[in-house]
Coordinates of C-alpha atoms in Angstrom, one line a residue:
X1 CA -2.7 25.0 34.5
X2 CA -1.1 26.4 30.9
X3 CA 1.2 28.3 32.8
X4 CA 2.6 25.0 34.9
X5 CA 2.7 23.0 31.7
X6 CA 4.5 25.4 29.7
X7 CA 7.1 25.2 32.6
X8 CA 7.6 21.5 32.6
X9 CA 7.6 22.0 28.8
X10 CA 10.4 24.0 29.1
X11 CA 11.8 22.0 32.2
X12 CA 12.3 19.3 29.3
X13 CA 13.6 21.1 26.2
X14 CA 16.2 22.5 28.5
X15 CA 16.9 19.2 29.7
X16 CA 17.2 17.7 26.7
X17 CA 19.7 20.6 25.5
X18 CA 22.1 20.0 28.7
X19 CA 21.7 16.1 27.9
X20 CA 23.0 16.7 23.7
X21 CA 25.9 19.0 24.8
X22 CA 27.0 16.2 27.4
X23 CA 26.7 13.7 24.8
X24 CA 28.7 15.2 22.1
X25 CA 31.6 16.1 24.8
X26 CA 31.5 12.4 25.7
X27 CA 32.1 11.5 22.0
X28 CA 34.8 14.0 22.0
X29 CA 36.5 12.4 24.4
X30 CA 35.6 8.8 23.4
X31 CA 34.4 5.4 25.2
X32 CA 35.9 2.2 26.6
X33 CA 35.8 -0.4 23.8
X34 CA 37.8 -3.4 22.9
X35 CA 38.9 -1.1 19.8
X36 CA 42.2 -0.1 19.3
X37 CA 42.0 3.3 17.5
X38 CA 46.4 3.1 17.3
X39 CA 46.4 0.4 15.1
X40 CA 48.1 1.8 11.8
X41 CA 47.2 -1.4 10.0
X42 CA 43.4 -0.2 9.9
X43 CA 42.5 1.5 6.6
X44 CA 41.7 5.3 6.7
X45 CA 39.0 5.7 4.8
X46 CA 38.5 9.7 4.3
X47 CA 35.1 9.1 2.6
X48 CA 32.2 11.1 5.1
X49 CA 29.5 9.2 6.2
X50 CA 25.6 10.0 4.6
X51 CA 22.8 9.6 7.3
X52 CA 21.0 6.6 7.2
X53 CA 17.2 6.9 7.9
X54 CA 16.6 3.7 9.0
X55 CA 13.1 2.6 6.8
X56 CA 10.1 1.4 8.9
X57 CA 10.6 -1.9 9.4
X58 CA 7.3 -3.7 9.9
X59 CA 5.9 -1.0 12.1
X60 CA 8.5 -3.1 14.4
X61 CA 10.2 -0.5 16.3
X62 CA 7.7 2.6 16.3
X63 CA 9.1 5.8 19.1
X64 CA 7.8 6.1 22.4
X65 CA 8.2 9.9 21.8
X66 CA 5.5 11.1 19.2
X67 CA 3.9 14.6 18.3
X68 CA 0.8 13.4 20.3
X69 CA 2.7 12.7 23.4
X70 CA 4.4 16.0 23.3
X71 CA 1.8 18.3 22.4
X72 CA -1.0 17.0 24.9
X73 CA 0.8 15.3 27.4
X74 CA 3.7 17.1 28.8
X75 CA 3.7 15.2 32.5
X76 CA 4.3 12.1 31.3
X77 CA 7.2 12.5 29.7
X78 CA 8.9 13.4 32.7
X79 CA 8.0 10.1 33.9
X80 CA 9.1 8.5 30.3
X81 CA 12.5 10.1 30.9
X82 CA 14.7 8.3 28.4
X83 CA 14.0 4.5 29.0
X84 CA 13.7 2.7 26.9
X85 CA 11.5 -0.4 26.3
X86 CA 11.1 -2.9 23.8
X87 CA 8.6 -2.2 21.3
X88 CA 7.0 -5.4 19.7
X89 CA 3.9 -6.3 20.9
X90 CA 4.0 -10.0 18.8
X91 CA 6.7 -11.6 18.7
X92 CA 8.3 -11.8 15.3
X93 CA 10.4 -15.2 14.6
X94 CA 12.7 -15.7 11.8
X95 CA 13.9 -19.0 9.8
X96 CA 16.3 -19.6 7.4
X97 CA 14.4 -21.9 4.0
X98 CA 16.4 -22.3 1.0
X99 CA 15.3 -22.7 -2.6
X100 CA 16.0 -25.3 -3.9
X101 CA 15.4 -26.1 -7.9
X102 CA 14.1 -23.1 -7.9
X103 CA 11.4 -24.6 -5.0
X104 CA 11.6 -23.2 -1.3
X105 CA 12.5 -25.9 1.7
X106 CA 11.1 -25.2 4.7
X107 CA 12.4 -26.5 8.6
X108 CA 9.2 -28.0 9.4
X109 CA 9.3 -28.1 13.1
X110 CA 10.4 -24.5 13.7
X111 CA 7.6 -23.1 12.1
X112 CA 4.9 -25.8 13.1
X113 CA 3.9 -23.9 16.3
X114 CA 2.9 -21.1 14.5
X115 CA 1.0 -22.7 12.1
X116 CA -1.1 -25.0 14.9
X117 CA 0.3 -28.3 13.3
X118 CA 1.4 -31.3 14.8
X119 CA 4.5 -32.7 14.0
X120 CA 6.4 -36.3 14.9
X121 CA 8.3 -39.2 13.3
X122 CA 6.1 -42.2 12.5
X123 CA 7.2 -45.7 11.1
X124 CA 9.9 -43.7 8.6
X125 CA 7.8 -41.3 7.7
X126 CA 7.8 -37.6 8.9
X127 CA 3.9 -36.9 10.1
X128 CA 2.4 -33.2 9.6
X129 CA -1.0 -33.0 10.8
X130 CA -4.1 -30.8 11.7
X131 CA -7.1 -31.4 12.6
X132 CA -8.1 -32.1 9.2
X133 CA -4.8 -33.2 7.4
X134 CA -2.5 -35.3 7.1
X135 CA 1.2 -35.4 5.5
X136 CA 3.1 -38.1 5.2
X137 CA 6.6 -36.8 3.9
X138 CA 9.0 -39.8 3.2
X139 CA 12.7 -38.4 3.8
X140 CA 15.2 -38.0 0.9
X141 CA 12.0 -38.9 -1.3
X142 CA 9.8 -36.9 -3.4
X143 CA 6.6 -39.3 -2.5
X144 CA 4.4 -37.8 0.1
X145 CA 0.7 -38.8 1.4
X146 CA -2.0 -36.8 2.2
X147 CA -5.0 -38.9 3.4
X148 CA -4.0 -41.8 2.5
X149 CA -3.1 -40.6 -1.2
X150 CA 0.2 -40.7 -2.6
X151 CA 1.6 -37.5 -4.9
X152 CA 5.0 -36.6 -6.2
X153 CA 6.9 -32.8 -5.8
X154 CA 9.8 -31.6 -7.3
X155 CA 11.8 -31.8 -4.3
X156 CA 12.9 -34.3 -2.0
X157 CA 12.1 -34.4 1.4
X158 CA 15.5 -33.6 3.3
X159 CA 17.5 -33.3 7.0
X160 CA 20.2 -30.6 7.6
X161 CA 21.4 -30.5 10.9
X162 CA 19.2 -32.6 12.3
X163 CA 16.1 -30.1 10.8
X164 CA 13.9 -31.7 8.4
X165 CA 13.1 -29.8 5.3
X166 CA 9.9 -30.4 3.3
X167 CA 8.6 -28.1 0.5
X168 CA 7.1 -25.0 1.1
X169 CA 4.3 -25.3 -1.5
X170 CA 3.1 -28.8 -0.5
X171 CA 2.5 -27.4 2.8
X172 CA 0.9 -24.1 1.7
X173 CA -1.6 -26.0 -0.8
X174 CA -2.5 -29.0 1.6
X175 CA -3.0 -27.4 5.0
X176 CA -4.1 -23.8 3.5
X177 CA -1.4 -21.5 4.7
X178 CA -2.2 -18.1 4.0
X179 CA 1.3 -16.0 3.3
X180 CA 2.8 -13.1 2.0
X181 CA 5.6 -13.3 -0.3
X182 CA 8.1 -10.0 0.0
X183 CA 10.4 -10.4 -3.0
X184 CA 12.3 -6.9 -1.5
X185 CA 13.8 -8.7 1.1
X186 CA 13.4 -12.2 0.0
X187 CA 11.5 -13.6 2.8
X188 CA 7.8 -14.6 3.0
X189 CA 6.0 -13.7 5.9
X190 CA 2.7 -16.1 7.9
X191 CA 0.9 -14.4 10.3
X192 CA 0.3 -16.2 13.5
X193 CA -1.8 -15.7 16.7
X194 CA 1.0 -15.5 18.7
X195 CA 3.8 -14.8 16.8
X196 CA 4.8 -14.0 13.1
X197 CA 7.1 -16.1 10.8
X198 CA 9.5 -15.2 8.5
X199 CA 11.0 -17.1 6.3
X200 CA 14.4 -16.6 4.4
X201 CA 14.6 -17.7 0.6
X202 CA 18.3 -18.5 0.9
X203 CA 20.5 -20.3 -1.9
X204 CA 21.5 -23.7 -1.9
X205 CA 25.3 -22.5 -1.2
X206 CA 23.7 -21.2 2.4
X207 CA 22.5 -24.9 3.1
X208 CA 24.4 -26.7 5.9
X209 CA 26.0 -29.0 3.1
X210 CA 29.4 -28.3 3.1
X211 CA 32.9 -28.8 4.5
X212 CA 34.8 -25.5 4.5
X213 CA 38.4 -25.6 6.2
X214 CA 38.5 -22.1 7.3
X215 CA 35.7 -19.7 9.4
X216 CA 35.7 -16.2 9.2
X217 CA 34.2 -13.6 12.7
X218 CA 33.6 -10.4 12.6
X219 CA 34.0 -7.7 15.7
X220 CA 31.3 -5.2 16.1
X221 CA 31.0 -2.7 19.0
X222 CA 28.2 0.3 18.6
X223 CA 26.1 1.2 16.1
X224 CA 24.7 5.0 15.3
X225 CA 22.7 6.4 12.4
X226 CA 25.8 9.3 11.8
X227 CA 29.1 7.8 12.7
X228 CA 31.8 9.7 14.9
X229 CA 34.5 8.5 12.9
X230 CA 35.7 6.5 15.7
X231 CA 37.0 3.1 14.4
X232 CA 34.9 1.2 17.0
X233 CA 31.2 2.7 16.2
X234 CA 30.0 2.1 12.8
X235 CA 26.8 4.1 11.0
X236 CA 23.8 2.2 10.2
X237 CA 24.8 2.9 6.1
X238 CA 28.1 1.2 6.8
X239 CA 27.1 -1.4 8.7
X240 CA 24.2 -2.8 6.0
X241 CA 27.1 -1.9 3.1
X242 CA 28.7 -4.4 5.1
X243 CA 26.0 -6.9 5.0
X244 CA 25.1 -6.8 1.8
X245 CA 28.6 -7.1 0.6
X246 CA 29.0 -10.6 2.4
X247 CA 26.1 -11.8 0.9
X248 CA 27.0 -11.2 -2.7
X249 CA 30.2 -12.6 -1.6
X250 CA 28.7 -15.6 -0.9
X251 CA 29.2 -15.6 3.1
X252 CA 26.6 -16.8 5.4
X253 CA 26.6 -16.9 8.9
X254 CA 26.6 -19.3 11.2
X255 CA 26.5 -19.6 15.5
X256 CA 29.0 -20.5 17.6
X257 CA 26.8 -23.5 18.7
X258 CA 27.6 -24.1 14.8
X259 CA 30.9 -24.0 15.3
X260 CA 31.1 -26.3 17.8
X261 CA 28.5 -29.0 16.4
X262 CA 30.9 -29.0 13.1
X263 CA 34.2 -29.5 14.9
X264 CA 32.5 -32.5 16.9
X265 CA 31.7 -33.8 13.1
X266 CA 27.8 -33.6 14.3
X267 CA 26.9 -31.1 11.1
X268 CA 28.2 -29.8 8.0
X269 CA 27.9 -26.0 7.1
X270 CA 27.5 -23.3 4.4
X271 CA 30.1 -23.1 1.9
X272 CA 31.4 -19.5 3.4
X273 CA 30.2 -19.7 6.8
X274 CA 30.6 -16.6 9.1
X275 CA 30.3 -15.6 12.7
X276 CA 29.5 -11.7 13.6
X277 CA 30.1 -11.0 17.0
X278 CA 29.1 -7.5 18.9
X279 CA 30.8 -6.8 21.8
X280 CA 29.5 -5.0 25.5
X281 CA 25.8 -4.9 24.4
X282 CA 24.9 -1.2 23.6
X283 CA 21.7 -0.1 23.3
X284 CA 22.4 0.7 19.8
X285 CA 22.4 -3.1 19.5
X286 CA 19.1 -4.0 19.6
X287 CA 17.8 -0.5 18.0
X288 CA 19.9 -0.4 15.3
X289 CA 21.8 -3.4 14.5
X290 CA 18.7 -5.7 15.5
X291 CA 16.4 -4.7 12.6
X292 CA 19.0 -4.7 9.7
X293 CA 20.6 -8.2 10.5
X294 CA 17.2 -9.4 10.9
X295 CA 16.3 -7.4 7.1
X296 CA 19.3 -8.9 5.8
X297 CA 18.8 -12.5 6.7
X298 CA 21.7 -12.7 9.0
X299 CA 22.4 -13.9 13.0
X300 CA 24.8 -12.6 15.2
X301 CA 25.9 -12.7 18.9
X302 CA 25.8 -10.4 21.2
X303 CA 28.3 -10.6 24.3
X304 CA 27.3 -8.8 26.8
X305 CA 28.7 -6.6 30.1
X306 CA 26.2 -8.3 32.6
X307 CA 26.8 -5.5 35.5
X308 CA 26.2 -2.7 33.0
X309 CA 22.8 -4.5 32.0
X310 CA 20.0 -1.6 32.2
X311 CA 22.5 0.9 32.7
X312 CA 24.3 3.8 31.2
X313 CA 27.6 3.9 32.8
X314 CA 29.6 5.9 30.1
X315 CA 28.7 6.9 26.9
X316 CA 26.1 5.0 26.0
X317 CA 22.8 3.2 27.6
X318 CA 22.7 -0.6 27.5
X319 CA 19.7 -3.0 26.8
X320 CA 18.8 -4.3 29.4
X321 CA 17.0 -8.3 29.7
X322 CA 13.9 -7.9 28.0
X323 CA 15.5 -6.4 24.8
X324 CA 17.9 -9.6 24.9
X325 CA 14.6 -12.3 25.5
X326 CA 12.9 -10.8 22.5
X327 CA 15.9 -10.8 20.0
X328 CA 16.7 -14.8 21.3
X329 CA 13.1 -15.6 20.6
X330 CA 13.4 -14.0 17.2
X331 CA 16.2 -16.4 16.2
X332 CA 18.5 -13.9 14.9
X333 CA 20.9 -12.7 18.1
X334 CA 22.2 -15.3 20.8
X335 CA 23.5 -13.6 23.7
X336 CA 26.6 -14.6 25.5
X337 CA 29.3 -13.7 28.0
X338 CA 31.6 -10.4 28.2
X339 CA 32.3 -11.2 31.8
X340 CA 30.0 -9.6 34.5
X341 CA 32.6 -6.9 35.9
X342 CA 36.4 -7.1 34.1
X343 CA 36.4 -4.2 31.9
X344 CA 38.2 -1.1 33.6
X345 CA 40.7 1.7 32.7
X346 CA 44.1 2.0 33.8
X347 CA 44.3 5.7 35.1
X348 CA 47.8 6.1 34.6
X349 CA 48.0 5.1 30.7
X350 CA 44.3 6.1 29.9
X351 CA 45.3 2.5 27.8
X352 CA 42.0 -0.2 28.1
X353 CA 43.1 -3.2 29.1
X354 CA 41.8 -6.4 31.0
X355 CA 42.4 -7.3 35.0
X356 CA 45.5 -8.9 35.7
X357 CA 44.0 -11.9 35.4
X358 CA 47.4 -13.9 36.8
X359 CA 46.6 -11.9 40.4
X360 CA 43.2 -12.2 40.8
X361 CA 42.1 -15.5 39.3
X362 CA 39.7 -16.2 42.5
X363 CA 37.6 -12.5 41.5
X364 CA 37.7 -13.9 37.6
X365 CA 36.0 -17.3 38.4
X366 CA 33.2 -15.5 40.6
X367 CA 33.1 -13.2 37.8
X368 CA 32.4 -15.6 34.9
X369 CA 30.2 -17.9 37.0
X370 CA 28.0 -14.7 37.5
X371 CA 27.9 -13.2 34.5
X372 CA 27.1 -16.8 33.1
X373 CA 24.3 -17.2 35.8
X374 CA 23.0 -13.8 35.2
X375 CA 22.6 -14.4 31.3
X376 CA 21.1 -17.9 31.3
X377 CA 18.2 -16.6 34.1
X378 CA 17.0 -13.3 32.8
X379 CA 17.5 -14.5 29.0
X380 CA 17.0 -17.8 29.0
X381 CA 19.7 -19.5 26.5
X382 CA 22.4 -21.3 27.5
X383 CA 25.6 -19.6 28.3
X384 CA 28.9 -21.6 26.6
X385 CA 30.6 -18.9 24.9
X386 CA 32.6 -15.7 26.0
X387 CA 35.0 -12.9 24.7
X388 CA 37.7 -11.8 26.8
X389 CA 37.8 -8.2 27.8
X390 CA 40.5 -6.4 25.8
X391 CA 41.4 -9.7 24.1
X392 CA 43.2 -10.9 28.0
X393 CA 44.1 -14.2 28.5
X394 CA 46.3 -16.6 29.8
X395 CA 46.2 -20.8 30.0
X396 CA 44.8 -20.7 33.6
X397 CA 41.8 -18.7 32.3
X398 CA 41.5 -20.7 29.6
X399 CA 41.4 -23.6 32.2
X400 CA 39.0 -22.1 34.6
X401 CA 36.5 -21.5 31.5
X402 CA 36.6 -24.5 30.9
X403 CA 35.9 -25.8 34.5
X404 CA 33.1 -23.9 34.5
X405 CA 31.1 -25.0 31.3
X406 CA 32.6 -22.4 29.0
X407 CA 33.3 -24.1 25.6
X408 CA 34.4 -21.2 23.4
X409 CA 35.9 -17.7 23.1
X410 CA 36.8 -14.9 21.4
X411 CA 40.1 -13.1 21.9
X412 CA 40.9 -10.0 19.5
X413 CA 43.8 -11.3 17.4
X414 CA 42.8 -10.7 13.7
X415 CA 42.6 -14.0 11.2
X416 CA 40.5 -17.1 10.0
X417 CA 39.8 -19.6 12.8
X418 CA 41.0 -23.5 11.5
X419 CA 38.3 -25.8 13.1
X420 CA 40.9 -28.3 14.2
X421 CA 42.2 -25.8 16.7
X422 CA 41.6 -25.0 19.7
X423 CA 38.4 -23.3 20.4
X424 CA 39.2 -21.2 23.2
X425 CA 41.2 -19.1 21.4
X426 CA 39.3 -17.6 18.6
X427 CA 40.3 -15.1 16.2
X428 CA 38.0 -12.4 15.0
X429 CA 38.4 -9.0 12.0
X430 CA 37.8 -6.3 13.5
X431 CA 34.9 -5.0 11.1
X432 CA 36.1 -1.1 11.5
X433 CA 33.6 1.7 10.8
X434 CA 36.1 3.1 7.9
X435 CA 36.4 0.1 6.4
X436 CA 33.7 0.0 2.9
X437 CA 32.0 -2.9 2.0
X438 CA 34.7 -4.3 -0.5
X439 CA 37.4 -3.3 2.0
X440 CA 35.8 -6.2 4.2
X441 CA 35.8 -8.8 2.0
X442 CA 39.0 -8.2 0.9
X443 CA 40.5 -8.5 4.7
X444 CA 38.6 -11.7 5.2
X445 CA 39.6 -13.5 1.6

């Protein structure tokens, strides 16, 4: 029995030898990516990347691999092989609040669920109830009621974006709210049966209170904890340099449903709103990029390859639809279209670049409709947005997008997007790995 465990021990260090050698010759060579590493314009930055060790981030993502596993159970691991699952047990949900007069504002109705209250508009007044409570908030007022008693807080009751706001610590004191304040990461956490809420203490320049005549989107591709140096994969340390950067910078992001709502003149939004795309929907996506956008208090969209779902056709493994269901119920990644099956190589040029979309217009619309289908049944959000493989378009595509329900897209031109304009053709920075902090914000100025 020692003797046939000590083989499939060695069975699997061998394995995983062969399996590090082939992945560092497949980073030699490189990966399909909407990058373009020829593009003298990027900056070289010569500046060598530190590892990031990723901190523990609410015991949110612990390894399927451990000591135990290895030291006392051998077998299973070569059923484990390398697939990966996701690892939350409860879901975790996260809100944007904002403080206001130094007081926090809340979006009553997105954390209501998890709190077991009752929430609906009554004779002008916005109802919050339990079974023993009730609050009666009176919109742009300070008055509310509680059983039948009037008080006065410091802040008005408010909408933004069709949300109402009401103040955090009315609603803590009233209907006993038991949370955790994390001044680290400026959120504050409730604990929920089901799920977990936290909730972003945001400044009142984040609010959706403004009229800004410019957007700003990023391009992402993979994330790693060491970066290759390849243009198109960023480290982890980069890529929260990034981050953090925006925010002192003011930025805050915004979705492309955002987007939309604020050209139709249904919303307003931040005063530096920003849109961070990823592009093909790496596994790296939801283990590394997941945790620090959702630690730094920002949203991004992922637009995924739907055939390469669950797969690892290159390089790289991809998440497959139950990563994607858990970071849409978090609130902090919307997933949307890449196309289901457009992205090839030319073998002649070695040059990535998009079907002839002119020739085979009939494949593109089966493709789209798919990859549209695919998305909105395994993940559950609606489909409206996608980004064109290599940045390939024409008017007909355009048109056939449009045909069939798609209302925005990204190409891979570089430059702010002017809300007036069309929104089928999008611009987008490509956020390079080499690129510091500073260097961002100085390309999107």
């Amino acid at each position: 029995m020692i003797v046939s465990r000590l083989k499939v021990l060695f069975t699997l260090i061998l394995s995983v030898i062969i399996s590090l050698s082939f992945t560092i010759g497949s980073y030699a060579e490189g990966y399909s990516s909407d990058y373009d590493s020829t593009n003298t314009s990027q900056i070289n930055n010569s500046q060598e990347e530190e590892e990031y060790p990723l901190p523990e981030f609410m015991d949110m993502y612990p390894s399927n691999i451990n000591e135990t596993n290895i030291t006392t159970q051998p077998t299973e691991l070569v059923q484990i092989e390398q697939e990966l699952q996701p690892q939350s047990q409860k879901l975790k949900k996260y809100v944007d609040g904002y403080s206001v007069n130094g007081r926090l504002m809340v979006p009553i109705r997105k954390i209501a669920d998890t709190l077991g209250l009752r929430v609906k508009f009554e004779g002008g007044k916005l109802v919050v109830e339990d079974a023993a409570t009730t609050i009666e908030f009176i919109l742009n007022s300070k008055k509310y009621i509680v059983n039948g008693t009037e008080f006065t807080s410091e802040n008005e009751t408010i909408m933004l974006s069709g949300q109402n706001y009401v103040p955090f610590s009315v609603l803590a004191k009233e209907m006993n709210i038991t949370y955790f304040n994390n001044p680290l990461y400026k959120w504050i956490e409730i604990v929920g049966e089901k799920e977990d809420v936290y909730i972003y203490i945001k400044p009142e320049t984040s609010m959706y209170a403004y009229k800004p005549k410019e957007i700003a989107a990023l391009m992402y591709h993979h994330f790693q904890q060491e970066s290759i140096g390849d243009g198109g994969t960023i480290s982890t340390t980069r890529f929260k340099e990034h981050l953090q950067a925006l925010k002192a910078a003011g930025y805050e992001t915004i979705t492309e449903l955002d987007f939309l709502h604020y050209q139709q003149g249904k919303i307003n939004l931040p005063q530096k709103p920003l849109m961070i795309t990823i592009d093909d929907g790496y596994i790296s996506n939801y283990l590394e990029a997941f945790p620090i956008l959702a630690q730094e208090g920002y949203k991004a969209t992922i637009y995924v390859i739907t055939n390469n779902v669950g797969k690892k056709p290159g390089f790289s493994e991809y998440m497959n639809w139950e990563h994607m269901k858990e970071m849409v119920a978090s609130g902090v990644i919307n997933i949307q279209s890449h196309t289901h099956d457009l992205h090839f190589q030319l073998p002649k040029t070695g040059t990535n670049r998009g079907y002839a979309l002119v020739d085979l217009l009939p494949r593109v619309k089966e493709d789209i409709r798919l990859s549209k289908k695919l998305i909105e049944e395994n993940v559950g959000n609606k489909v409206f947005a996608l980004a064109y493989p290599y940045g390939v378009y024409n008017k007909d595509v355009i048109k056939m997008l449009e045909e069939e329900g798609y209302q925005l897209a990204f190409s891979v031109v570089q430059g702010k997007n002017d809300p007036k304009n069309s929104t089928m053709e999008l611009k987008r920075f490509i956020a390079n790995g080499k690129y510091t902090g500073e260097d961002l914000i100085s390309k999107i100025k």
